[in-house]
């Protein structure tokens, strides 16, 4: 733009000189005052045009410089925003990667937890046949009410419930009744006294039939035993029911259905 203004100024001066020369050449006589005044006016007009062009150029130059400054500032701001966006994008990518890794880890842990719970439920179910009949019935009801596609949390709660019932039964004396069949095929109604979940004694109401119950791989086995005094079993049951005062009595303890152990004396206490 500066070169263009210089060219324009030179053009005006050239035109002015040419006009002045033409006017002088047009008359061979001495120019009159009127002619000189006209030349001066033309020269002043040309000079004023030159000044106006210079002022206009200065104004336009300032405006252009301001525009350039604004554009440079805007470019700088855009560059800063681009840098920030790039940094934020990188941070978001890193966070997304971390969250995906956490999600995969949680899913893996959830899968492992679900497998563990399924295994636990299978183990709990396999124990059912070896439980005392009263506890076995409770377990059967709880397992039957469990939905097939139950959530792992529901399955875990049910398994823990059953194990807690087993622990409670294991640490107390429990009573029950059932009908047994003698070797002669006679049906006898008996009352049972469970010592935890590992052994039980039973006796008919008159004490004429008595025996012992033990768990094995096929479930609980009940054996009539004439060496067991039915009256002692009934007395122990009465003490558990708080019908008589607690005292020492002797009842046999066996390690299994096939193996007999020595008799042991124990204080029979009421149920907690």
CSV table of N, CA and C in Angstrom, one decimal, residues 88-235:
chain,number,residue,atom,x,y,z
A,88,UNK,N,-7.1,-31.6,27.1
A,88,UNK,CA,-8.3,-32.1,27.6
A,88,UNK,C,-8.7,-33.4,26.9
A,89,UNK,N,-8.5,-33.5,25.6
A,89,UNK,CA,-8.8,-34.7,24.9
A,89,UNK,C,-7.9,-35.8,25.4
A,90,UNK,N,-6.6,-35.5,25.5
A,90,UNK,CA,-5.7,-36.5,26.0
A,90,UNK,C,-6.0,-37.0,27.4
A,91,UNK,N,-6.4,-36.0,28.3
A,91,UNK,CA,-6.8,-36.4,29.6
A,91,UNK,C,-8.1,-37.3,29.6
A,92,UNK,N,-9.1,-36.9,28.8
A,92,UNK,CA,-10.3,-37.7,28.6
A,92,UNK,C,-10.0,-39.1,28.1
A,93,UNK,N,-9.1,-39.2,27.2
A,93,UNK,CA,-8.6,-40.5,26.7
A,93,UNK,C,-8.0,-41.4,27.8
A,94,UNK,N,-7.1,-40.7,28.6
A,94,UNK,CA,-6.5,-41.4,29.7
A,94,UNK,C,-7.5,-41.9,30.7
A,95,UNK,N,-8.5,-41.0,31.0
A,95,UNK,CA,-9.5,-41.3,32.0
A,95,UNK,C,-10.4,-42.4,31.5
A,96,UNK,N,-10.7,-42.4,30.2
A,96,UNK,CA,-11.6,-43.4,29.6
A,96,UNK,C,-10.8,-44.8,29.6
A,97,UNK,N,-9.5,-44.7,29.3
A,97,UNK,CA,-8.8,-46.0,29.3
A,97,UNK,C,-8.7,-46.5,30.7
A,98,UNK,N,-8.5,-45.7,31.7
A,98,UNK,CA,-8.5,-46.1,33.1
A,98,UNK,C,-9.8,-46.7,33.6
A,99,UNK,N,-10.9,-46.0,33.1
A,99,UNK,CA,-12.2,-46.5,33.5
A,99,UNK,C,-12.5,-47.9,32.8
A,100,UNK,N,-12.1,-48.0,31.6
A,100,UNK,CA,-12.3,-49.3,30.9
A,100,UNK,C,-11.5,-50.4,31.6
A,101,UNK,N,-10.3,-50.1,32.0
A,101,UNK,CA,-9.5,-51.1,32.8
A,101,UNK,C,-10.2,-51.5,34.1
A,102,UNK,N,-10.7,-50.5,34.8
A,102,UNK,CA,-11.4,-50.7,36.0
A,102,UNK,C,-12.7,-51.6,35.8
A,103,UNK,N,-13.4,-51.2,34.7
A,103,UNK,CA,-14.6,-52.0,34.3
A,103,UNK,C,-14.3,-53.4,34.0
A,104,UNK,N,-13.2,-53.7,33.3
A,104,UNK,CA,-12.8,-55.0,33.0
A,104,UNK,C,-12.4,-55.8,34.2
A,105,UNK,N,-11.7,-55.1,35.1
A,105,UNK,CA,-11.3,-55.7,36.4
A,105,UNK,C,-12.5,-56.1,37.2
A,106,UNK,N,-13.5,-55.1,37.3
A,106,UNK,CA,-14.7,-55.4,38.1
A,106,UNK,C,-15.5,-56.5,37.5
A,107,UNK,N,-15.6,-56.6,36.1
A,107,UNK,CA,-16.3,-57.6,35.5
A,107,UNK,C,-15.6,-59.0,35.7
A,108,UNK,N,-14.3,-59.0,35.7
A,108,UNK,CA,-13.5,-60.2,36.0
A,108,UNK,C,-13.8,-60.7,37.5
A,109,UNK,N,-13.7,-59.7,38.4
A,109,UNK,CA,-14.0,-60.0,39.8
A,109,UNK,C,-15.4,-60.5,40.0
A,110,UNK,N,-16.3,-59.9,39.3
A,110,UNK,CA,-17.7,-60.3,39.4
A,110,UNK,C,-17.9,-61.7,38.8
A,111,UNK,N,-17.2,-62.0,37.7
A,111,UNK,CA,-17.3,-63.4,37.2
A,111,UNK,C,-16.7,-64.4,38.2
A,112,UNK,N,-15.6,-64.0,38.7
A,112,UNK,CA,-15.0,-64.9,39.7
A,112,UNK,C,-15.9,-65.1,40.9
A,113,UNK,N,-16.5,-64.0,41.4
A,113,UNK,CA,-17.4,-64.0,42.5
A,113,UNK,C,-18.6,-64.9,42.2
A,114,UNK,N,-19.1,-64.8,41.0
A,114,UNK,CA,-20.3,-65.6,40.6
A,114,UNK,C,-19.9,-67.1,40.6
A,115,UNK,N,-18.7,-67.4,40.0
A,115,UNK,CA,-18.3,-68.8,40.0
A,115,UNK,C,-18.1,-69.3,41.4
A,116,UNK,N,-17.5,-68.5,42.3
A,116,UNK,CA,-17.3,-68.9,43.7
A,116,UNK,C,-18.7,-69.2,44.4
A,117,UNK,N,-19.6,-68.3,44.1
A,117,UNK,CA,-21.0,-68.5,44.8
A,117,UNK,C,-21.6,-69.7,44.2
A,118,UNK,N,-21.5,-70.0,42.9
A,118,UNK,CA,-22.1,-71.2,42.4
A,118,UNK,C,-21.5,-72.5,43.0
A,119,UNK,N,-20.1,-72.4,43.1
A,119,UNK,CA,-19.4,-73.5,43.8
A,119,UNK,C,-19.9,-73.7,45.2
A,120,UNK,N,-20.0,-72.6,45.9
A,120,UNK,CA,-20.5,-72.7,47.3
A,120,UNK,C,-21.9,-73.3,47.4
A,121,UNK,N,-22.8,-72.9,46.5
A,121,UNK,CA,-24.1,-73.4,46.5
A,121,UNK,C,-24.1,-74.9,46.3
A,122,UNK,N,-23.3,-75.3,45.3
A,122,UNK,CA,-23.2,-76.8,45.1
A,122,UNK,C,-22.7,-77.5,46.3
A,123,UNK,N,-21.7,-77.0,47.0
A,123,UNK,CA,-21.2,-77.6,48.2
A,123,UNK,C,-22.2,-77.7,49.3
A,124,UNK,N,-23.0,-76.6,49.4
A,124,UNK,CA,-24.1,-76.5,50.4
A,124,UNK,C,-25.1,-77.5,50.1
A,125,UNK,N,-25.5,-77.6,48.8
A,125,UNK,CA,-26.5,-78.6,48.4
A,125,UNK,C,-26.1,-80.0,48.6
A,126,UNK,N,-24.8,-80.3,48.4
A,126,UNK,CA,-24.3,-81.7,48.6
A,126,UNK,C,-24.3,-82.1,50.1
A,127,UNK,N,-24.3,-81.1,51.0
A,127,UNK,CA,-24.3,-81.4,52.4
A,127,UNK,C,-25.7,-81.8,52.9
A,128,UNK,N,-26.7,-81.5,52.1
A,128,UNK,CA,-28.1,-81.6,52.6
A,128,UNK,C,-28.4,-83.0,53.1
A,129,UNK,N,-28.0,-84.0,52.3
A,129,UNK,CA,-28.3,-85.4,52.7
A,129,UNK,C,-27.7,-85.8,54.0
A,130,UNK,N,-26.7,-85.2,54.5
A,130,UNK,CA,-26.0,-85.6,55.7
A,130,UNK,C,-26.5,-84.7,56.9
A,131,UNK,N,-27.4,-83.9,56.7
A,131,UNK,CA,-27.9,-83.0,57.8
A,131,UNK,C,-29.0,-83.8,58.6
A,132,UNK,N,-29.1,-83.4,59.9
A,132,UNK,CA,-30.2,-84.0,60.7
A,132,UNK,C,-31.6,-83.7,60.0
A,133,UNK,N,-32.5,-84.6,60.0
A,133,UNK,CA,-33.8,-84.4,59.3
A,133,UNK,C,-34.5,-83.0,59.5
A,134,UNK,N,-34.5,-82.5,60.8
A,134,UNK,CA,-35.2,-81.2,60.9
A,134,UNK,C,-34.5,-80.1,60.1
A,135,UNK,N,-33.1,-80.1,60.2
A,135,UNK,CA,-32.4,-79.1,59.4
A,135,UNK,C,-32.4,-79.4,57.9
A,136,UNK,N,-32.5,-80.6,57.6
A,136,UNK,CA,-32.5,-81.0,56.2
A,136,UNK,C,-33.8,-80.5,55.5
A,137,UNK,N,-34.9,-80.6,56.2
A,137,UNK,CA,-36.2,-80.0,55.7
A,137,UNK,C,-36.1,-78.5,55.5
A,138,UNK,N,-35.5,-77.8,56.5
A,138,UNK,CA,-35.4,-76.4,56.3
A,138,UNK,C,-34.5,-76.0,55.1
A,139,UNK,N,-33.4,-76.7,54.9
A,139,UNK,CA,-32.5,-76.5,53.8
A,139,UNK,C,-33.3,-76.8,52.5
A,140,UNK,N,-34.0,-77.8,52.4
A,140,UNK,CA,-34.8,-78.2,51.2
A,140,UNK,C,-35.8,-77.1,50.9
A,141,UNK,N,-36.5,-76.5,51.8
A,141,UNK,CA,-37.4,-75.5,51.6
A,141,UNK,C,-36.7,-74.2,51.0
A,142,UNK,N,-35.6,-73.9,51.7
A,142,UNK,CA,-34.9,-72.7,51.3
A,142,UNK,C,-34.3,-72.8,49.9
A,143,UNK,N,-33.7,-74.0,49.6
A,143,UNK,CA,-33.1,-74.2,48.2
A,143,UNK,C,-34.2,-74.3,47.2
A,144,UNK,N,-35.3,-74.9,47.5
A,144,UNK,CA,-36.4,-75.0,46.5
A,144,UNK,C,-37.0,-73.6,46.2
A,145,UNK,N,-37.0,-72.7,47.1
A,145,UNK,CA,-37.5,-71.3,46.9
A,145,UNK,C,-36.6,-70.4,46.2
A,146,UNK,N,-35.3,-70.9,45.9
A,146,UNK,CA,-34.3,-70.0,45.3
A,146,UNK,C,-34.6,-70.1,43.8
A,147,UNK,N,-34.8,-68.9,43.1
A,147,UNK,CA,-35.0,-68.9,41.6
A,147,UNK,C,-33.8,-69.5,40.9
A,148,UNK,N,-34.1,-70.2,39.7
A,148,UNK,CA,-33.0,-70.8,39.0
A,148,UNK,C,-32.0,-69.8,38.5
A,149,UNK,N,-32.4,-68.6,38.0
A,149,UNK,CA,-31.5,-67.6,37.5
A,149,UNK,C,-31.4,-66.4,38.6
A,150,UNK,N,-31.2,-66.8,39.8
A,150,UNK,CA,-31.1,-65.8,40.9
A,150,UNK,C,-29.8,-65.0,40.7
A,151,UNK,N,-29.9,-63.7,41.2
A,151,UNK,CA,-28.7,-62.9,41.2
A,151,UNK,C,-27.6,-63.5,42.1
A,152,UNK,N,-26.3,-63.3,41.8
A,152,UNK,CA,-25.3,-63.9,42.7
A,152,UNK,C,-25.5,-63.4,44.1
A,153,UNK,N,-25.9,-62.2,44.3
A,153,UNK,CA,-26.0,-61.7,45.7
A,153,UNK,C,-27.1,-62.4,46.4
A,154,UNK,N,-28.2,-62.7,45.7
A,154,UNK,CA,-29.3,-63.5,46.4
A,154,UNK,C,-28.9,-64.9,46.7
A,155,UNK,N,-28.2,-65.5,45.8
A,155,UNK,CA,-27.7,-66.9,46.0
A,155,UNK,C,-26.7,-66.9,47.2
A,156,UNK,N,-25.8,-65.9,47.3
A,156,UNK,CA,-24.9,-65.8,48.4
A,156,UNK,C,-25.6,-65.7,49.7
A,157,UNK,N,-26.6,-64.8,49.7
A,157,UNK,CA,-27.3,-64.6,51.0
A,157,UNK,C,-28.0,-65.9,51.4
A,158,UNK,N,-28.6,-66.6,50.4
A,158,UNK,CA,-29.3,-67.8,50.8
A,158,UNK,C,-28.3,-68.9,51.3
A,159,UNK,N,-27.1,-69.0,50.7
A,159,UNK,CA,-26.1,-70.0,51.1
A,159,UNK,C,-25.6,-69.6,52.5
A,160,UNK,N,-25.4,-68.3,52.8
A,160,UNK,CA,-24.9,-67.9,54.1
A,160,UNK,C,-26.0,-68.2,55.1
A,161,UNK,N,-27.3,-68.0,54.8
A,161,UNK,CA,-28.4,-68.3,55.7
A,161,UNK,C,-28.4,-69.7,56.1
A,162,UNK,N,-28.2,-70.6,55.1
A,162,UNK,CA,-28.2,-72.0,55.4
A,162,UNK,C,-27.0,-72.4,56.3
A,163,UNK,N,-25.9,-71.9,56.0
A,163,UNK,CA,-24.7,-72.2,56.8
A,163,UNK,C,-24.9,-71.7,58.2
A,164,UNK,N,-25.5,-70.5,58.4
A,164,UNK,CA,-25.7,-70.0,59.7
A,164,UNK,C,-26.7,-70.9,60.5
A,165,UNK,N,-27.7,-71.4,59.8
A,165,UNK,CA,-28.7,-72.3,60.4
A,165,UNK,C,-27.9,-73.6,60.9
A,166,UNK,N,-27.0,-74.1,60.1
A,166,UNK,CA,-26.2,-75.2,60.4
A,166,UNK,C,-25.3,-74.9,61.6
A,167,UNK,N,-24.7,-73.8,61.7
A,167,UNK,CA,-23.9,-73.4,62.8
A,167,UNK,C,-24.7,-73.3,64.1
A,168,UNK,N,-25.9,-72.7,64.0
A,168,UNK,CA,-26.8,-72.7,65.2
A,168,UNK,C,-27.2,-74.0,65.7
A,169,UNK,N,-27.5,-74.9,64.7
A,169,UNK,CA,-27.9,-76.3,65.1
A,169,UNK,C,-26.7,-77.0,65.7
A,170,UNK,N,-25.5,-76.8,65.2
A,170,UNK,CA,-24.3,-77.5,65.7
A,170,UNK,C,-24.0,-77.1,67.1
A,171,UNK,N,-24.4,-76.0,67.6
A,171,UNK,CA,-24.0,-75.5,68.9
A,171,UNK,C,-25.1,-75.6,69.9
A,172,UNK,N,-26.0,-76.4,69.7
A,172,UNK,CA,-27.1,-76.5,70.7
A,172,UNK,C,-27.7,-78.0,70.7
A,173,UNK,N,-28.5,-78.2,71.7
A,173,UNK,CA,-29.3,-79.5,71.8
A,173,UNK,C,-30.6,-79.2,71.2
A,174,UNK,N,-31.0,-80.1,70.3
A,174,UNK,CA,-32.3,-79.9,69.6
A,174,UNK,C,-33.2,-81.1,69.7
A,175,UNK,N,-34.5,-80.9,69.7
A,175,UNK,CA,-35.5,-82.0,69.8
A,175,UNK,C,-36.3,-82.1,68.6
A,176,UNK,N,-36.7,-83.4,68.3
A,176,UNK,CA,-37.6,-83.7,67.2
A,176,UNK,C,-38.3,-85.0,67.4
A,177,UNK,N,-39.3,-85.3,66.5
A,177,UNK,CA,-40.0,-86.5,66.6
A,177,UNK,C,-40.1,-87.1,65.2
A,178,UNK,N,-40.1,-88.4,65.1
A,178,UNK,CA,-40.3,-89.1,63.8
A,178,UNK,C,-40.7,-90.5,64.0
A,179,UNK,N,-41.2,-91.2,63.0
A,179,UNK,CA,-41.5,-92.6,63.1
A,179,UNK,C,-40.5,-93.4,62.4
A,180,UNK,N,-40.0,-94.4,63.2
A,180,UNK,CA,-39.0,-95.4,62.7
A,180,UNK,C,-39.6,-96.8,62.6
A,181,UNK,N,-38.9,-97.6,61.8
A,181,UNK,CA,-39.3,-99.0,61.6
A,181,UNK,C,-38.3,-99.9,62.2
A,182,UNK,N,-38.7,-100.8,63.1
A,182,UNK,CA,-37.8,-101.7,63.7
A,182,UNK,C,-37.4,-102.8,62.8
A,183,UNK,N,-36.5,-103.6,63.2
A,183,UNK,CA,-36.0,-104.8,62.4
A,183,UNK,C,-37.1,-105.7,62.1
A,184,UNK,N,-38.1,-105.8,63.0
A,184,UNK,CA,-39.3,-106.7,62.8
A,184,UNK,C,-40.4,-106.0,61.9
A,185,UNK,N,-40.1,-104.8,61.4
A,185,UNK,CA,-41.1,-104.1,60.6
A,185,UNK,C,-42.1,-103.3,61.4
A,186,UNK,N,-42.0,-103.2,62.6
A,186,UNK,CA,-42.9,-102.4,63.4
A,186,UNK,C,-42.7,-100.9,63.4
A,187,UNK,N,-43.7,-100.1,63.2
A,187,UNK,CA,-43.6,-98.7,63.2
A,187,UNK,C,-43.6,-98.2,64.7
A,188,UNK,N,-42.6,-97.4,65.0
A,188,UNK,CA,-42.5,-96.9,66.4
A,188,UNK,C,-42.3,-95.3,66.3
A,189,UNK,N,-43.1,-94.6,67.0
A,189,UNK,CA,-43.0,-93.2,67.1
A,189,UNK,C,-42.0,-92.9,68.2
A,190,UNK,N,-41.0,-92.1,67.9
A,190,UNK,CA,-39.9,-91.9,68.9
A,190,UNK,C,-39.6,-90.4,69.0
A,191,UNK,N,-39.1,-90.0,70.1
A,191,UNK,CA,-38.6,-88.6,70.3
A,191,UNK,C,-37.1,-88.6,70.2
A,192,UNK,N,-36.5,-87.6,69.6
A,192,UNK,CA,-35.1,-87.5,69.3
A,192,UNK,C,-34.4,-86.4,70.0
A,193,UNK,N,-33.2,-86.6,70.5
A,193,UNK,CA,-32.4,-85.6,71.1
A,193,UNK,C,-31.1,-85.5,70.3
A,194,UNK,N,-30.9,-84.3,69.6
A,194,UNK,CA,-29.7,-84.1,68.8
A,194,UNK,C,-28.6,-83.4,69.6
A,195,UNK,N,-27.4,-84.0,69.5
A,195,UNK,CA,-26.2,-83.3,70.1
A,195,UNK,C,-25.5,-82.6,68.9
A,196,UNK,N,-25.9,-81.4,68.7
A,196,UNK,CA,-25.4,-80.7,67.5
A,196,UNK,C,-25.9,-81.3,66.3
A,197,UNK,N,-25.1,-81.4,65.2
A,197,UNK,CA,-25.5,-82.0,64.0
A,197,UNK,C,-24.7,-83.3,63.7
A,198,UNK,N,-24.1,-83.8,64.7
A,198,UNK,CA,-23.2,-85.0,64.5
A,198,UNK,C,-23.8,-86.3,65.1
A,199,UNK,N,-24.7,-86.2,66.0
A,199,UNK,CA,-25.2,-87.4,66.7
A,199,UNK,C,-26.6,-87.1,67.3
A,200,UNK,N,-27.4,-88.2,67.5
A,200,UNK,CA,-28.7,-88.0,68.2
A,200,UNK,C,-29.0,-89.4,68.9
A,201,UNK,N,-29.9,-89.3,69.9
A,201,UNK,CA,-30.4,-90.4,70.6
A,201,UNK,C,-31.9,-90.3,70.4
A,202,UNK,N,-32.6,-91.5,70.5
A,202,UNK,CA,-34.0,-91.5,70.4
A,202,UNK,C,-34.6,-92.6,71.4
A,203,UNK,N,-35.9,-92.4,71.7
A,203,UNK,CA,-36.6,-93.3,72.6
A,203,UNK,C,-38.0,-93.2,72.3
A,204,UNK,N,-38.7,-94.4,72.4
A,204,UNK,CA,-40.2,-94.4,72.4
A,204,UNK,C,-40.7,-93.7,73.6
A,205,UNK,N,-42.0,-93.4,73.6
A,205,UNK,CA,-42.6,-92.7,74.8
A,205,UNK,C,-42.5,-93.5,76.1
A,206,UNK,N,-42.5,-94.9,76.0
A,206,UNK,CA,-42.5,-95.7,77.2
A,206,UNK,C,-41.0,-96.2,77.5
A,207,UNK,N,-40.1,-95.8,76.6
A,207,UNK,CA,-38.7,-96.2,76.9
A,207,UNK,C,-38.4,-97.6,76.4
A,208,UNK,N,-39.3,-98.3,75.8
A,208,UNK,CA,-39.0,-99.7,75.4
A,208,UNK,C,-38.2,-99.8,74.2
A,209,UNK,N,-38.2,-98.8,73.4
A,209,UNK,CA,-37.3,-98.8,72.2
A,209,UNK,C,-36.4,-97.5,72.3
A,210,UNK,N,-35.2,-97.8,72.1
A,210,UNK,CA,-34.2,-96.7,72.1
A,210,UNK,C,-33.1,-97.0,71.1
A,211,UNK,N,-32.3,-96.0,70.8
A,211,UNK,CA,-31.2,-96.2,69.9
A,211,UNK,C,-30.5,-94.9,69.6
A,212,UNK,N,-29.7,-94.9,68.6
A,212,UNK,CA,-28.8,-93.8,68.2
A,212,UNK,C,-28.9,-93.5,66.8
A,213,UNK,N,-28.6,-92.2,66.4
A,213,UNK,CA,-28.6,-91.8,65.0
A,213,UNK,C,-27.3,-91.1,64.7
A,214,UNK,N,-26.8,-91.4,63.5
A,214,UNK,CA,-25.5,-90.8,63.0
A,214,UNK,C,-25.6,-90.6,61.5
A,215,UNK,N,-24.9,-89.5,61.1
A,215,UNK,CA,-24.9,-89.3,59.6
A,215,UNK,C,-23.8,-90.1,58.9
A,216,UNK,N,-24.0,-90.5,57.7
A,216,UNK,CA,-23.0,-91.1,56.8
A,216,UNK,C,-23.2,-90.6,55.4
A,217,UNK,N,-22.5,-91.1,54.5
A,217,UNK,CA,-22.6,-90.6,53.1
A,217,UNK,C,-23.9,-90.8,52.5
A,218,UNK,N,-24.8,-91.7,53.0
A,218,UNK,CA,-26.1,-91.9,52.5
A,218,UNK,C,-27.2,-91.2,53.3
A,219,UNK,N,-26.8,-90.4,54.2
A,219,UNK,CA,-27.8,-89.7,55.0
A,219,UNK,C,-27.7,-90.2,56.4
A,220,UNK,N,-28.7,-89.8,57.2
A,220,UNK,CA,-28.7,-90.2,58.6
A,220,UNK,C,-29.2,-91.6,58.7
A,221,UNK,N,-28.5,-92.4,59.6
A,221,UNK,CA,-28.9,-93.8,59.9
A,221,UNK,C,-29.3,-93.9,61.3
A,222,UNK,N,-30.5,-94.6,61.5
A,222,UNK,CA,-31.0,-94.8,62.9
A,222,UNK,C,-30.9,-96.3,63.2
A,223,UNK,N,-30.3,-96.5,64.4
A,223,UNK,CA,-30.1,-97.9,64.8
A,223,UNK,C,-30.8,-98.1,66.2
A,224,UNK,N,-31.6,-99.1,66.3
A,224,UNK,CA,-32.2,-99.5,67.6
A,224,UNK,C,-31.1,-100.2,68.3
A,225,UNK,N,-30.9,-99.9,69.6
A,225,UNK,CA,-29.9,-100.5,70.4
A,225,UNK,C,-30.4,-100.7,71.8
A,226,UNK,N,-30.5,-102.0,72.2
A,226,UNK,CA,-31.0,-102.4,73.5
A,226,UNK,C,-30.1,-102.0,74.6
A,227,UNK,N,-28.8,-101.7,74.3
A,227,UNK,CA,-27.9,-101.3,75.4
A,227,UNK,C,-28.1,-99.8,75.8
A,228,UNK,N,-28.9,-99.1,75.0
A,228,UNK,CA,-29.2,-97.7,75.4
A,228,UNK,C,-30.5,-97.7,76.2
A,229,UNK,N,-30.4,-97.1,77.4
A,229,UNK,CA,-31.6,-97.0,78.2
A,229,UNK,C,-32.5,-95.9,77.7
A,230,UNK,N,-33.7,-96.3,77.3
A,230,UNK,CA,-34.6,-95.3,76.8
A,230,UNK,C,-35.0,-94.4,77.9
A,231,UNK,N,-35.0,-94.8,79.2
A,231,UNK,CA,-35.4,-93.9,80.2
A,231,UNK,C,-34.4,-92.8,80.4
A,232,UNK,N,-33.1,-93.0,80.1
A,232,UNK,CA,-32.1,-92.0,80.2
A,232,UNK,C,-32.3,-91.0,79.0
A,233,UNK,N,-32.7,-91.5,77.9
A,233,UNK,CA,-32.9,-90.5,76.8
A,233,UNK,C,-34.1,-89.7,77.1
A,234,UNK,N,-35.2,-90.2,77.6
A,234,UNK,CA,-36.4,-89.5,78.0
A,234,UNK,C,-36.1,-88.5,79.1
A,235,UNK,N,-35.2,-88.9,80.0
A,235,UNK,CA,-34.8,-88.0,81.1
A,235,UNK,C,-34.0,-86.8,80.6
